[in-house]
Each structure stands twice: as C-alpha cells, then as structure tokens.
Tab-separated table of C-alpha atoms in Angstrom:
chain	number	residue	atom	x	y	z
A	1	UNK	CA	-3.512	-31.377	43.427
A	2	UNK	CA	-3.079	-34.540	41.422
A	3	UNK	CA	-0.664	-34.859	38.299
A	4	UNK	CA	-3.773	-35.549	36.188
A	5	UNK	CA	-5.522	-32.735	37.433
A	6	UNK	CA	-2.612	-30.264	37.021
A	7	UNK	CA	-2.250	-31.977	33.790
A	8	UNK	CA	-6.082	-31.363	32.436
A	9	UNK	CA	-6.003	-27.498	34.168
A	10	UNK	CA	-2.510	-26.886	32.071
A	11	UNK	CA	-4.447	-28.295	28.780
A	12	UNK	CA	-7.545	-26.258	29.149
A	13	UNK	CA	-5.504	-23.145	29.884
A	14	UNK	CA	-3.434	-23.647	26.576
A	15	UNK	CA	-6.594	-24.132	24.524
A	16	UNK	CA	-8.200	-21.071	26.000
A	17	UNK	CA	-5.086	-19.024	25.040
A	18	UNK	CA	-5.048	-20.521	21.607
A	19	UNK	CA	-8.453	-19.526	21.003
A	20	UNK	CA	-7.422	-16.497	22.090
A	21	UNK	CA	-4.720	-15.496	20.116
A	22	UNK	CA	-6.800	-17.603	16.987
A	23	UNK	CA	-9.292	-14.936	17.579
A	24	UNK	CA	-8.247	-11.899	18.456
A	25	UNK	CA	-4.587	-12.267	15.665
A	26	UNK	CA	-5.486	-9.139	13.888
A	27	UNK	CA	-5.248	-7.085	16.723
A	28	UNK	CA	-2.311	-8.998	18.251
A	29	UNK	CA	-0.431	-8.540	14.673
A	30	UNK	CA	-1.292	-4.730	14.765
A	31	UNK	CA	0.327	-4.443	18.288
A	32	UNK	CA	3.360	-6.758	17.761
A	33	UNK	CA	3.878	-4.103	14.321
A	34	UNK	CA	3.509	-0.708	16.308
A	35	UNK	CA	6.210	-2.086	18.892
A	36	UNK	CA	8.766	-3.108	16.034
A	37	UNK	CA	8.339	0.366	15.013
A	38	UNK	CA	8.612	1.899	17.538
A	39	UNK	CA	11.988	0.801	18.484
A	40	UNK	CA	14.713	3.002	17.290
A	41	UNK	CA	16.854	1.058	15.396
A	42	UNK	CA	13.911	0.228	13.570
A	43	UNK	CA	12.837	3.540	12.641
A	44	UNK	CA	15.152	4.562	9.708
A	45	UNK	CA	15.269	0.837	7.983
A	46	UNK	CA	14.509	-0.382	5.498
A	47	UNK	CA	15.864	2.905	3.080
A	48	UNK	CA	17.098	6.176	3.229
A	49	UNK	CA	13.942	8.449	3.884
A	50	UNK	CA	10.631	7.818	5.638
A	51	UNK	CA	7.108	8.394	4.001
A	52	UNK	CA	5.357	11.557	5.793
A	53	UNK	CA	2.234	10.791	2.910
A	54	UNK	CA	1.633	8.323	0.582
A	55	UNK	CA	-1.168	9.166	-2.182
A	56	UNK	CA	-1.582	6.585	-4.357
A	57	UNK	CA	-5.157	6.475	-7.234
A	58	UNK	CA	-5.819	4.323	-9.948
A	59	UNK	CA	-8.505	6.108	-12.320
A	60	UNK	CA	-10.274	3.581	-15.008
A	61	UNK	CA	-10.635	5.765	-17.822
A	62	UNK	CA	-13.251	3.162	-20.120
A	63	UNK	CA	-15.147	0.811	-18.972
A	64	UNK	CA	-13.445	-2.564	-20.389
A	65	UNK	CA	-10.392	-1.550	-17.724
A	66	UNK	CA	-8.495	-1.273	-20.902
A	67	UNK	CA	-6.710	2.169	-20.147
A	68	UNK	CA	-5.970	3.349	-16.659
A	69	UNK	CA	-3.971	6.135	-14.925
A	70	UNK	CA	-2.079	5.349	-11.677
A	71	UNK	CA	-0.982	8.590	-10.136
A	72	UNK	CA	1.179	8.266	-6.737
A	73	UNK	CA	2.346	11.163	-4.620
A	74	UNK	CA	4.884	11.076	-1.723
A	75	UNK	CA	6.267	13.218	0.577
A	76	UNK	CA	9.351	12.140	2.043
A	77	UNK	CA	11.815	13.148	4.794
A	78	UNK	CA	15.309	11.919	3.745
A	79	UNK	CA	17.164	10.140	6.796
A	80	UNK	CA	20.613	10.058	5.441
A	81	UNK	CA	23.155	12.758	3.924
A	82	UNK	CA	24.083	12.402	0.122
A	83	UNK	CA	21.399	11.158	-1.371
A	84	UNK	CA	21.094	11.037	-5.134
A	85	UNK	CA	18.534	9.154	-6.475
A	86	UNK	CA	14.824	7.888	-5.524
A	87	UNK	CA	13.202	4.325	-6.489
A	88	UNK	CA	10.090	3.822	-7.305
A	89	UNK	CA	8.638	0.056	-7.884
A	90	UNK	CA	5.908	-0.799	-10.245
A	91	UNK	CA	3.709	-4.270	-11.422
A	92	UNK	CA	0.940	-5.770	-12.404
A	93	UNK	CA	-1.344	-7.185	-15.609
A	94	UNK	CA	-0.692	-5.188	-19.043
A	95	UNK	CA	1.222	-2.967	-20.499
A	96	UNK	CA	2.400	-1.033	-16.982
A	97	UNK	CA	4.632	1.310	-18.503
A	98	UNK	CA	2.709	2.394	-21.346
A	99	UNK	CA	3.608	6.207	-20.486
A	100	UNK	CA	5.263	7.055	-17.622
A	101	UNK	CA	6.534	10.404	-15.982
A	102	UNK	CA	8.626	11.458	-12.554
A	103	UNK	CA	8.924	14.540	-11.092
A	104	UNK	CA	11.906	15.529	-9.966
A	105	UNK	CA	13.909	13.418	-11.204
A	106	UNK	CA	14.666	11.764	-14.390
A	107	UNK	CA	13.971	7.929	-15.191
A	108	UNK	CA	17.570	6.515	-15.743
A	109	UNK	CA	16.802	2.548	-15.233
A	110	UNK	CA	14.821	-0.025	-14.914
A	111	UNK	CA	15.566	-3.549	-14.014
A	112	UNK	CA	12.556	-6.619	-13.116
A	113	UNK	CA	12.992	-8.430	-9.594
A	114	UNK	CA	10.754	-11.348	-9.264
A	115	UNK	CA	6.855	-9.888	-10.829
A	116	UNK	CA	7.766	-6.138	-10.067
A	117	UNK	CA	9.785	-3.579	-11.784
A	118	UNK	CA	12.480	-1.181	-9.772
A	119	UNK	CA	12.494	2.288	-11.460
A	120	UNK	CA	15.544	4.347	-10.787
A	121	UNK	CA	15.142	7.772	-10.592
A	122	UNK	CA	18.095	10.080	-10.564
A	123	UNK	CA	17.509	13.361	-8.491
A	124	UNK	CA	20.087	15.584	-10.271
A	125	UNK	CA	20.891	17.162	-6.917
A	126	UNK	CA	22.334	15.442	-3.750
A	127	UNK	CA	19.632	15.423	-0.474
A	128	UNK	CA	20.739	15.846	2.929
A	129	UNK	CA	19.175	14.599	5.831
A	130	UNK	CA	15.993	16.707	7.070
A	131	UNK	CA	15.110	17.256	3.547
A	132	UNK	CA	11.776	16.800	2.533
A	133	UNK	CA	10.787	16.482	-1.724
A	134	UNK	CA	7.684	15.625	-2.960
A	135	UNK	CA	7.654	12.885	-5.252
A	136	UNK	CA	5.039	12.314	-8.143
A	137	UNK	CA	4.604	9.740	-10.215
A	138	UNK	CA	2.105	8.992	-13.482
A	139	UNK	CA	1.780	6.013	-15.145
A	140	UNK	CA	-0.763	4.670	-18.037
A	141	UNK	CA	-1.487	0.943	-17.739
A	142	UNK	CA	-3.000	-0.810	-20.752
A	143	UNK	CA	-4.942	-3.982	-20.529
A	144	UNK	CA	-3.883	-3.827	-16.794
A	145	UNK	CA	-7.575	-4.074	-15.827
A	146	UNK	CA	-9.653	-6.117	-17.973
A	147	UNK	CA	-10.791	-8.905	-15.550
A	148	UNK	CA	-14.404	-8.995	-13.745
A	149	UNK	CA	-12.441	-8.954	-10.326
A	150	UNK	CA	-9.544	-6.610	-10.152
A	151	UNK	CA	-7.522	-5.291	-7.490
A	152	UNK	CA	-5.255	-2.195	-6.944
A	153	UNK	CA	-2.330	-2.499	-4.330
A	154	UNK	CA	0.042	-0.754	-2.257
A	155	UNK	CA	2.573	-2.480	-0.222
A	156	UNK	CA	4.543	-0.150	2.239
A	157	UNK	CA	8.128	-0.656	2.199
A	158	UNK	CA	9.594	2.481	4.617
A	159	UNK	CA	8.365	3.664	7.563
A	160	UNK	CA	5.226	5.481	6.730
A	161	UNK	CA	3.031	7.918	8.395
A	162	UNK	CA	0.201	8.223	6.670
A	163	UNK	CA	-1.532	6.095	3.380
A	164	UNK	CA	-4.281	7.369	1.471
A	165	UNK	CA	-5.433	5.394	-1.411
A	166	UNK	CA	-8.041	5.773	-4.208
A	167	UNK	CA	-10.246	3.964	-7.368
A	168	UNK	CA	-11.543	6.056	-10.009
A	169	UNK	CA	-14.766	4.309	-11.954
A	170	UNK	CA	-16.044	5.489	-15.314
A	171	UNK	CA	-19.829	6.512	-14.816
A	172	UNK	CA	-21.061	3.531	-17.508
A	173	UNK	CA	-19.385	1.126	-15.528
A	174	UNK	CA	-19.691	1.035	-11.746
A	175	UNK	CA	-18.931	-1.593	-9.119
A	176	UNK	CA	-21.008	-3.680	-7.688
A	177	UNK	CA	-18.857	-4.242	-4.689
A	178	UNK	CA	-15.501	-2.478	-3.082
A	179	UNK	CA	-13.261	-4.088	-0.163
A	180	UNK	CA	-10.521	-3.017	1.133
A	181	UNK	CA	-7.558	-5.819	1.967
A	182	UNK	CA	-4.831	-5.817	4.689
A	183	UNK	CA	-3.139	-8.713	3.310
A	184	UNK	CA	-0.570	-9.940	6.260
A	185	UNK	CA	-2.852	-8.899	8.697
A	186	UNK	CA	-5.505	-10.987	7.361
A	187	UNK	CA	-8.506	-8.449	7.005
A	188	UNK	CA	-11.113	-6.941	5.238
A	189	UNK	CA	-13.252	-4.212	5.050
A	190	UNK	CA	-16.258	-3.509	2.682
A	191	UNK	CA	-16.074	-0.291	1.982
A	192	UNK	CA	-19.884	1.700	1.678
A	193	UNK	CA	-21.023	5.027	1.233
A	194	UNK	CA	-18.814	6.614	4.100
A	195	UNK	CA	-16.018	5.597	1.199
A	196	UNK	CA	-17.886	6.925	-1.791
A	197	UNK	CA	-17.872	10.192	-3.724
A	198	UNK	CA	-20.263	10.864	-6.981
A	199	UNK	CA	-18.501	13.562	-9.170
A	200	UNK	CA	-20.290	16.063	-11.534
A	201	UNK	CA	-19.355	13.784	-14.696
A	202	UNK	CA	-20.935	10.402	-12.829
A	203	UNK	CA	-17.451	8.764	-12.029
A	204	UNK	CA	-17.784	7.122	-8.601
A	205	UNK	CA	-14.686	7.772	-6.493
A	206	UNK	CA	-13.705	5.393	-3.696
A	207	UNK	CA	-11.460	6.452	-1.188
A	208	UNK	CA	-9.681	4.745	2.335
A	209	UNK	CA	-7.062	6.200	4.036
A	210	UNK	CA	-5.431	5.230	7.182
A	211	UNK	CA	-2.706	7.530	10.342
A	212	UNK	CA	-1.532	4.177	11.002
A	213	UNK	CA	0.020	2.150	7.940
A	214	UNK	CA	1.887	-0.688	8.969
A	215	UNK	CA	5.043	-1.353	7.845
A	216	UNK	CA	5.308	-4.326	5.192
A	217	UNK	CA	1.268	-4.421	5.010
A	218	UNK	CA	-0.474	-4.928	1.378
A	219	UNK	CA	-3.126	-2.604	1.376
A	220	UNK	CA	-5.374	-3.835	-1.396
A	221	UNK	CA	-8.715	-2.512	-3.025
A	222	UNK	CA	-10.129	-5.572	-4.747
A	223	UNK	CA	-13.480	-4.958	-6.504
A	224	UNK	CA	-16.473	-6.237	-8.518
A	225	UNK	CA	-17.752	-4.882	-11.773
C-alpha cells in the first residue's frame, strides 16, 4: 500500500476512535471507575470504613429556602482495628451549622478546608474491624437556599455501596423542574414522576437512588422553583 494511503487509513481510524470515545465518555468513565474499584488495594482507601448505605435528604421547610433540614444516615463497616472517631464534612450557602446533632458520637471539632467544613466526631468507644455503626446526622441550614436555582450535593469519598438521596418541597412552593447531576461523569438526568412522591400535607418528595455510586462522583440535585 502506499505511505500516503497508510497514512490517510491511520488518520481516519484515529478520528473514528476519537469520536468514539467523544461519544460514548460516560460509559467509558463508568467502566474505567468499576475497574479501579475493583482492584484490591483499592478497596479499603481512601479511610478507615466503607459505606454499606448512604441516606442523605434536604427538606425545605418555607418556601423562601430560608430554613432547611439536612438529615444524612450511614451505615458503615469499619476496615481497620482501633478506631475512635468518625468525620463528617459539611458546606454550602448560609448559616450551615445553625443546629446540628450526631449520633453516636459527640461533636469535639471543627476546622474549614478550602469551602467545606470537617466535623470531628469522637465515638467514645474504640471500633474494630467488622464493625458496623450507624451514623446519623441533622443539621438546620439558614439562608442556605434562597436562590431561584439551588442545588443539593453529595460527593462520595469511601468506597460506597449504595446512595440514596432526597429533596423535600413545601406544598406552596413546588419546582418547576428537578435534575439529577453526575458531575465528573458529565451527566444528567431529569428526574419525572417515576422520582416523585405527593405526601398527605402536599410536600412533593423527590427521590434517586443508585447500587452503583462511584467513587469520587458529585451526585447533585439541582432544581427550579
């Protein structure tokens, strides 16, 4: 074959796979992610436990976004003996901390890194490895909500089995439109009436959840109201 065939086959075949891997990334990120974790070295870092569930809502308790309750729930499997205290990280808009509670635990410092807080909670008791504890978490934001678009994130920073994640509206102020973000791997979802539940007092609920969470992904539910 001639050099400047060989040469235009070899071009065409690298655009091709370009376009390929342009349009088909998601997938290839999701793939490349399952393998790292999958490989056992991998499987007890970053930490000292691994999430079995993460449970995280955000209820907007008026309808200015002016007062909200973030509730978070985890069940965790400890990986390594002598374990004596748990971290929790927090940020946003507002007053974040405006109440906040642990349990078990007790909250014995907090220090900021960059735009989040690191909560350090002391367990009272030492955890082995095998132990499971499950962790929960309320805090009260204040003016943490006020803007037209507003989001409410989760970014998963241990290995993590499962991720379920809720918005709470008040019933005089509903959204107009829901998505649901996977920041790194560059998707969205709009999330419709398969994601919606209507409660007795008129508060719409909207719920994703996911078997799969990826470790270091930014789930995000960004909405319109």
């Amino acid at each position: 074959m001639p050099a400047h065939n060989l040469n235009t086959l070899l071009n065409y075949l690298a655009a091709e796979i370009l376009n390929l891997l342009i349009q088909y990334r998601a997938t290839l990120f999701d793939i490349l992610i399952d393998l790292l974790q999958r490989v056992p070295l991998l499987r007890s870092l970053p930490g000292m436990y691994e999430v079995l569930l993460h449970d995280a809502s955000l209820e907007l308790l008026n309808r200015s976004g002016s007062r909200a309750v973030y509730l978070k729930s985890q069940r965790v499997r400890f990986l390594q003996n002598n374990i004596i205290a748990y971290q929790d990280k927090a940020w946003g808009d507002g007053d974040i901390f405006a109440e906040y509670r642990c349990s078990p635990g007790v909250d014995v410092d907090r220090y900021r890194e960059g735009h989040r807080y690191n909560i350090l909670i002391s367990l009272r008791e030492t955890r082995n490895r095998g132990d499971v504890e499950d962790f929960r978490i309320r805090r009260v934001v204040t003016d943490g909500f006020t803007q037209r678009v507003e989001e409410f994130q989760t970014e998963i920073d241990h290995r993590t089995r499962q991720l379920m994640l809720q918005v709470i509206f008040p019933a005089n102020r509903l959204p107009t439109k829901v998505v649901l973000i996977e920041q790194n791997a560059r998707r969205s979802t709009t999330l419709t009436g398969a994601h919606q539940r209507q409660m007795p007092n008129g508060k719409l609920v909207y719920h994703w959840g996911t078997d799969h969470p990826r470790l270091f992904e930014a789930y995000i539910m960004r909405w319109e109201w």
